[in-house]
mmCIF file of C-alpha atoms in Angstrom:
data_model
loop_
_atom_site.group_PDB
_atom_site.id
_atom_site.type_symbol
_atom_site.label_atom_id
_atom_site.label_comp_id
_atom_site.label_asym_id
_atom_site.label_seq_id
_atom_site.Cartn_x
_atom_site.Cartn_y
_atom_site.Cartn_z
ATOM 1 C CA MET P 1218 -44.130 -29.363 2.024
ATOM 2 C CA SER P 1219 -40.928 -31.302 0.564
ATOM 3 C CA ARG P 1220 -37.537 -31.697 2.015
ATOM 4 C CA THR P 1221 -35.757 -29.389 0.442
ATOM 5 C CA ALA P 1222 -37.791 -26.429 0.861
ATOM 6 C CA ASP P 1223 -36.583 -24.304 3.048
ATOM 7 C CA ASN P 1224 -38.324 -20.907 2.544
ATOM 8 C CA GLY P 1225 -41.545 -20.545 3.867
ATOM 9 C CA LEU P 1226 -43.501 -17.370 3.169
ATOM 10 C CA LYS P 1227 -46.441 -15.951 4.542
ATOM 11 C CA ILE P 1228 -49.075 -13.986 2.746
ATOM 12 C CA VAL P 1229 -52.043 -12.586 4.342
ATOM 13 C CA ILE P 1230 -55.821 -12.281 1.991
ATOM 14 C CA VAL P 1231 -58.052 -9.643 4.155
ATOM 15 C CA GLY P 1232 -60.606 -7.636 3.606
ATOM 16 C CA GLY P 1233 -64.731 -7.216 4.389
ATOM 17 C CA PHE P 1234 -67.208 -9.774 5.191
ATOM 18 C CA GLY P 1235 -67.824 -11.822 1.919
ATOM 19 C CA VAL P 1236 -65.782 -10.381 -0.473
ATOM 20 C CA GLY P 1237 -63.895 -13.347 -1.420
ATOM 21 C CA LYS P 1238 -61.298 -14.260 0.714
ATOM 22 C CA THR P 1239 -61.654 -17.955 1.205
ATOM 23 C CA THR P 1240 -62.926 -18.268 -2.455
ATOM 24 C CA LEU P 1241 -59.315 -17.407 -3.335
ATOM 25 C CA VAL P 1242 -57.207 -19.207 -0.810
ATOM 26 C CA ARG P 1243 -59.400 -22.517 -2.122
ATOM 27 C CA SER P 1244 -58.586 -21.532 -5.885
ATOM 28 C CA VAL P 1245 -54.687 -21.458 -5.333
ATOM 29 C CA SER P 1246 -53.948 -23.591 -3.263
ATOM 30 C CA GLU P 1247 -52.441 -26.574 -4.282
ATOM 31 C CA ILE P 1248 -53.437 -28.559 -0.946
ATOM 32 C CA ARG P 1249 -56.851 -28.919 0.082
ATOM 33 C CA PRO P 1250 -56.924 -25.526 2.125
ATOM 34 C CA LEU P 1251 -57.861 -26.183 5.962
ATOM 35 C CA ASN P 1252 -60.827 -23.660 6.537
ATOM 36 C CA THR P 1253 -62.643 -22.360 9.516
ATOM 37 C CA GLU P 1254 -66.167 -22.006 7.871
ATOM 38 C CA GLU P 1255 -69.125 -22.340 9.907
ATOM 39 C CA THR P 1256 -72.601 -22.322 8.868
ATOM 40 C CA MET P 1257 -74.237 -18.363 9.588
ATOM 41 C CA THR P 1258 -77.446 -19.123 11.795
ATOM 42 C CA ARG P 1259 -79.628 -16.405 12.769
ATOM 43 C CA ALA P 1260 -78.092 -15.377 15.957
ATOM 44 C CA GLY P 1261 -76.031 -13.495 12.962
ATOM 45 C CA GLU P 1262 -78.202 -11.863 11.170
ATOM 46 C CA ALA P 1263 -78.268 -9.503 13.795
ATOM 47 C CA ILE P 1264 -74.794 -8.802 13.452
ATOM 48 C CA ASP P 1265 -73.533 -9.574 10.099
ATOM 49 C CA ASP P 1266 -75.347 -7.373 7.504
ATOM 50 C CA LEU P 1267 -75.947 -9.537 4.563
ATOM 51 C CA SER P 1268 -77.645 -6.732 2.215
ATOM 52 C CA GLU P 1269 -75.181 -7.356 -0.478
ATOM 53 C CA VAL P 1270 -74.332 -11.003 0.125
ATOM 54 C CA SER P 1271 -77.760 -12.786 0.626
ATOM 55 C CA GLY P 1272 -76.613 -15.963 -0.992
ATOM 56 C CA LYS P 1273 -74.167 -16.781 1.587
ATOM 57 C CA SER P 1274 -75.069 -19.379 3.841
ATOM 58 C CA SER P 1275 -71.224 -19.854 5.759
ATOM 59 C CA THR P 1276 -68.637 -17.629 7.407
ATOM 60 C CA THR P 1277 -64.802 -17.900 8.296
ATOM 61 C CA VAL P 1278 -64.952 -17.625 11.992
ATOM 62 C CA ALA P 1279 -61.190 -17.927 12.390
ATOM 63 C CA PHE P 1280 -58.736 -18.169 8.957
ATOM 64 C CA ASP P 1281 -58.154 -20.116 5.645
ATOM 65 C CA PHE P 1282 -54.601 -21.317 5.096
ATOM 66 C CA GLY P 1283 -53.318 -22.702 1.911
ATOM 67 C CA ARG P 1284 -49.909 -23.326 0.223
ATOM 68 C CA ILE P 1285 -48.278 -22.991 -3.239
ATOM 69 C CA SER P 1286 -45.256 -24.518 -3.927
ATOM 70 C CA VAL P 1287 -42.917 -21.223 -5.937
ATOM 71 C CA ASP P 1288 -40.277 -24.246 -6.916
ATOM 72 C CA ALA P 1289 -38.090 -26.434 -4.847
ATOM 73 C CA ARG P 1290 -37.123 -24.528 -1.975
ATOM 74 C CA THR P 1291 -39.972 -21.565 -1.582
ATOM 75 C CA VAL P 1292 -43.666 -22.339 -0.752
ATOM 76 C CA LEU P 1293 -46.248 -19.674 -0.128
ATOM 77 C CA TYR P 1294 -48.695 -19.900 3.206
ATOM 78 C CA LEU P 1295 -51.994 -18.292 2.411
ATOM 79 C CA PHE P 1296 -53.849 -17.080 5.363
ATOM 80 C CA GLY P 1297 -57.274 -15.856 4.966
ATOM 81 C CA ALA P 1298 -58.396 -13.660 7.265
ATOM 82 C CA PRO P 1299 -61.844 -13.544 8.553
ATOM 83 C CA GLY P 1300 -63.834 -10.369 7.375
ATOM 84 C CA GLN P 1301 -66.468 -9.897 10.348
ATOM 85 C CA GLU P 1302 -66.154 -7.088 12.456
ATOM 86 C CA ARG P 1303 -66.556 -9.390 15.444
ATOM 87 C CA PHE P 1304 -63.402 -11.146 14.329
ATOM 88 C CA TRP P 1305 -61.003 -8.859 13.655
ATOM 89 C CA PHE P 1306 -58.723 -9.287 16.939
ATOM 90 C CA LEU P 1307 -57.471 -12.055 15.014
ATOM 91 C CA TRP P 1308 -56.239 -10.074 12.862
ATOM 92 C CA ASP P 1309 -52.904 -8.209 14.193
ATOM 93 C CA ARG P 1310 -51.909 -12.046 14.955
ATOM 94 C CA LEU P 1311 -52.479 -12.952 11.955
ATOM 95 C CA PHE P 1312 -50.115 -10.142 10.165
ATOM 96 C CA SER P 1313 -47.313 -11.263 12.604
ATOM 97 C CA GLY P 1314 -44.467 -12.136 10.249
ATOM 98 C CA THR P 1315 -46.157 -11.653 7.226
ATOM 99 C CA LEU P 1316 -44.509 -10.984 4.078
ATOM 100 C CA GLY P 1317 -47.243 -9.203 2.224
ATOM 101 C CA ALA P 1318 -50.932 -9.088 2.085
ATOM 102 C CA VAL P 1319 -53.751 -8.709 -0.561
ATOM 103 C CA VAL P 1320 -56.807 -6.464 0.496
ATOM 104 C CA LEU P 1321 -59.530 -8.008 -1.556
ATOM 105 C CA VAL P 1322 -62.538 -5.873 -2.221
ATOM 106 C CA ASP P 1323 -66.187 -5.782 -3.257
ATOM 107 C CA THR P 1324 -66.549 -1.914 -4.693
ATOM 108 C CA ARG P 1325 -70.095 -2.097 -4.019
ATOM 109 C CA ARG P 1326 -68.957 -1.911 -0.167
ATOM 110 C CA LEU P 1327 -65.775 -0.089 -0.782
ATOM 111 C CA ALA P 1328 -66.440 1.255 2.807
ATOM 112 C CA ASP P 1329 -65.822 -2.468 4.305
ATOM 113 C CA SER P 1330 -62.109 -2.550 3.270
ATOM 114 C CA TRP P 1331 -60.897 0.145 5.057
ATOM 115 C CA TYR P 1332 -59.865 -1.321 8.220
ATOM 116 C CA ALA P 1333 -57.932 -3.760 6.280
ATOM 117 C CA ILE P 1334 -56.084 -1.203 4.793
ATOM 118 C CA ASP P 1335 -55.365 0.723 8.066
ATOM 119 C CA ARG P 1336 -54.771 -2.540 9.819
ATOM 120 C CA LEU P 1337 -51.871 -3.222 7.393
ATOM 121 C CA GLU P 1338 -50.358 0.541 7.308
ATOM 122 C CA HIS P 1339 -50.406 0.329 10.927
ATOM 123 C CA HIS P 1340 -48.253 -2.875 10.972
ATOM 124 C CA GLY P 1341 -45.993 -1.487 7.724
ATOM 125 C CA THR P 1342 -47.161 -4.413 5.904
ATOM 126 C CA PRO P 1343 -46.866 -3.969 2.010
ATOM 127 C CA PHE P 1344 -50.303 -4.996 0.245
ATOM 128 C CA VAL P 1345 -51.670 -4.908 -3.029
ATOM 129 C CA VAL P 1346 -55.279 -4.247 -3.967
ATOM 130 C CA ALA P 1347 -57.263 -6.963 -5.713
ATOM 131 C CA ARG P 1348 -60.935 -6.073 -6.743
ATOM 132 C CA ASN P 1349 -63.125 -8.896 -6.956
ATOM 133 C CA ASP P 1350 -65.218 -9.104 -9.976
ATOM 134 C CA PHE P 1351 -68.917 -9.335 -9.198
ATOM 135 C CA GLY P 1352 -70.226 -8.427 -12.468
ATOM 136 C CA ASP P 1353 -71.704 -4.967 -11.326
ATOM 137 C CA ASP P 1354 -68.935 -2.943 -11.078
ATOM 138 C CA ASN P 1355 -69.345 0.456 -12.525
ATOM 139 C CA HIS P 1356 -66.294 2.587 -10.906
ATOM 140 C CA THR P 1357 -63.004 3.213 -12.268
ATOM 141 C CA ASP P 1358 -59.741 2.449 -10.994
ATOM 142 C CA ALA P 1359 -59.623 6.344 -9.898
ATOM 143 C CA GLN P 1360 -62.433 6.098 -7.966
ATOM 144 C CA VAL P 1361 -61.957 3.303 -6.253
ATOM 145 C CA ARG P 1362 -58.607 5.045 -5.323
ATOM 146 C CA GLU P 1363 -60.097 7.484 -4.478
ATOM 147 C CA ALA P 1364 -62.176 6.133 -2.237
ATOM 148 C CA LEU P 1365 -60.028 4.244 -0.162
ATOM 149 C CA ASP P 1366 -57.867 7.084 -0.005
ATOM 150 C CA LEU P 1367 -54.940 4.140 -2.218
ATOM 151 C CA PRO P 1368 -51.631 5.854 -2.189
ATOM 152 C CA ASP P 1369 -50.346 5.295 -6.226
ATOM 153 C CA HIS P 1370 -47.259 3.480 -5.519
ATOM 154 C CA VAL P 1371 -49.902 0.341 -4.342
ATOM 155 C CA PRO P 1372 -50.550 -2.012 -6.902
ATOM 156 C CA MET P 1373 -54.601 -2.167 -8.030
ATOM 157 C CA VAL P 1374 -55.800 -5.289 -10.173
ATOM 158 C CA THR P 1375 -59.429 -6.659 -10.859
ATOM 159 C CA CYS P 1376 -59.830 -10.420 -10.523
ATOM 160 C CA ASP P 1377 -62.748 -13.344 -9.831
ATOM 161 C CA ALA P 1378 -61.533 -14.943 -7.130
ATOM 162 C CA ARG P 1379 -63.139 -18.025 -8.573
ATOM 163 C CA ASN P 1380 -61.036 -18.665 -11.426
ATOM 164 C CA ARG P 1381 -57.549 -20.176 -10.219
ATOM 165 C CA THR P 1382 -55.624 -18.138 -13.171
ATOM 166 C CA SER P 1383 -56.970 -14.895 -11.868
ATOM 167 C CA ALA P 1384 -56.143 -15.734 -8.119
ATOM 168 C CA LYS P 1385 -52.633 -16.284 -8.901
ATOM 169 C CA TYR P 1386 -52.302 -12.929 -10.841
ATOM 170 C CA VAL P 1387 -53.379 -11.607 -7.913
ATOM 171 C CA LEU P 1388 -50.338 -13.024 -5.960
ATOM 172 C CA ILE P 1389 -48.032 -12.506 -8.804
ATOM 173 C CA THR P 1390 -48.956 -8.922 -8.834
ATOM 174 C CA LEU P 1391 -47.940 -8.514 -4.547
ATOM 175 C CA VAL P 1392 -45.013 -10.709 -5.352
ATOM 176 C CA GLU P 1393 -43.746 -8.020 -8.027
ATOM 177 C CA HIS P 1394 -44.281 -5.300 -5.817
ATOM 178 C CA LEU P 1395 -42.784 -6.861 -2.844
ATOM 179 C CA HIS P 1396 -39.601 -7.012 -5.009
ATOM 180 C CA ALA P 1397 -40.079 -3.389 -6.307
ATOM 181 C CA LEU P 1398 -39.789 -2.721 -2.610
ATOM 182 C CA SER P 1399 -36.811 -4.695 -1.481
ATOM 183 C CA THR P 1400 -34.910 -3.192 -4.522
ATOM 184 C CA THR P 1401 -35.974 0.392 -3.840
ATOM 185 C CA ALA P 1402 -34.698 -0.233 -0.334
ATOM 186 C CA ARG P 1403 -31.614 -2.021 -0.992
ATOM 187 C CA GLU P 1404 -30.835 0.986 -3.308
ATOM 188 C CA SER P 1405 -31.432 3.402 -0.973
ATOM 189 C CA ALA P 1406 -28.952 2.078 1.479
ATOM 190 C CA GLN P 1407 -26.491 2.156 -1.144
#
C-alpha cells in the first residue's frame, strides 16, 4: 500500500459453498490474492454437498484476501469468507470492522445464501446480493428476492465472478449502496 493511502475500507464477500467467492476476489484484486485454498479430500465428501459443484477440487478453509486502490488515499480490502457450514464460526470475526458485504449467490442453491443474509442482518452490516451467472439461471429477480426474503432497498445484480469488469460492477454497486445509506442517515439526523 502506498504511503499516502490512509483510508482502508474492509469489504467481505460471503455466500454458500462453491458460489464463486474466491473467484470474485481473484478477478478483481490488484495484488496477487492471499488465499487459503486446500485440496478437497474424500473425507470432505461426506461433509460437503458436491452435487451442484462436481468440478470443484479445492475449497477455502480460512479466507481469501485481495486489495483494490480506489485512489491515492483510499484502499478497499476484500475478504472472501469460506462457504461451508463447518467454517461459519469464522464469519463473525471477519465481519468485525466491515464497511459492507457482498452476498454472492448461485440461484441453483438459493437456500445456501440464507445464513449469510441472516448473519449480516444480525450484525447490522449493509450488503448487496450478486447473482453469479453459471449459465443456467431461469429465475427472475422477483423470484430470487422472494426466495431470499430480500427487502426492496437491498440492491441485487447479476455478475460473472470470473470477469474483472463484472466483479468491479458488484463492488461499485455496494459502494453506491453504502453512500446512499450514509446520505439518508445524515439527512434523517438533521
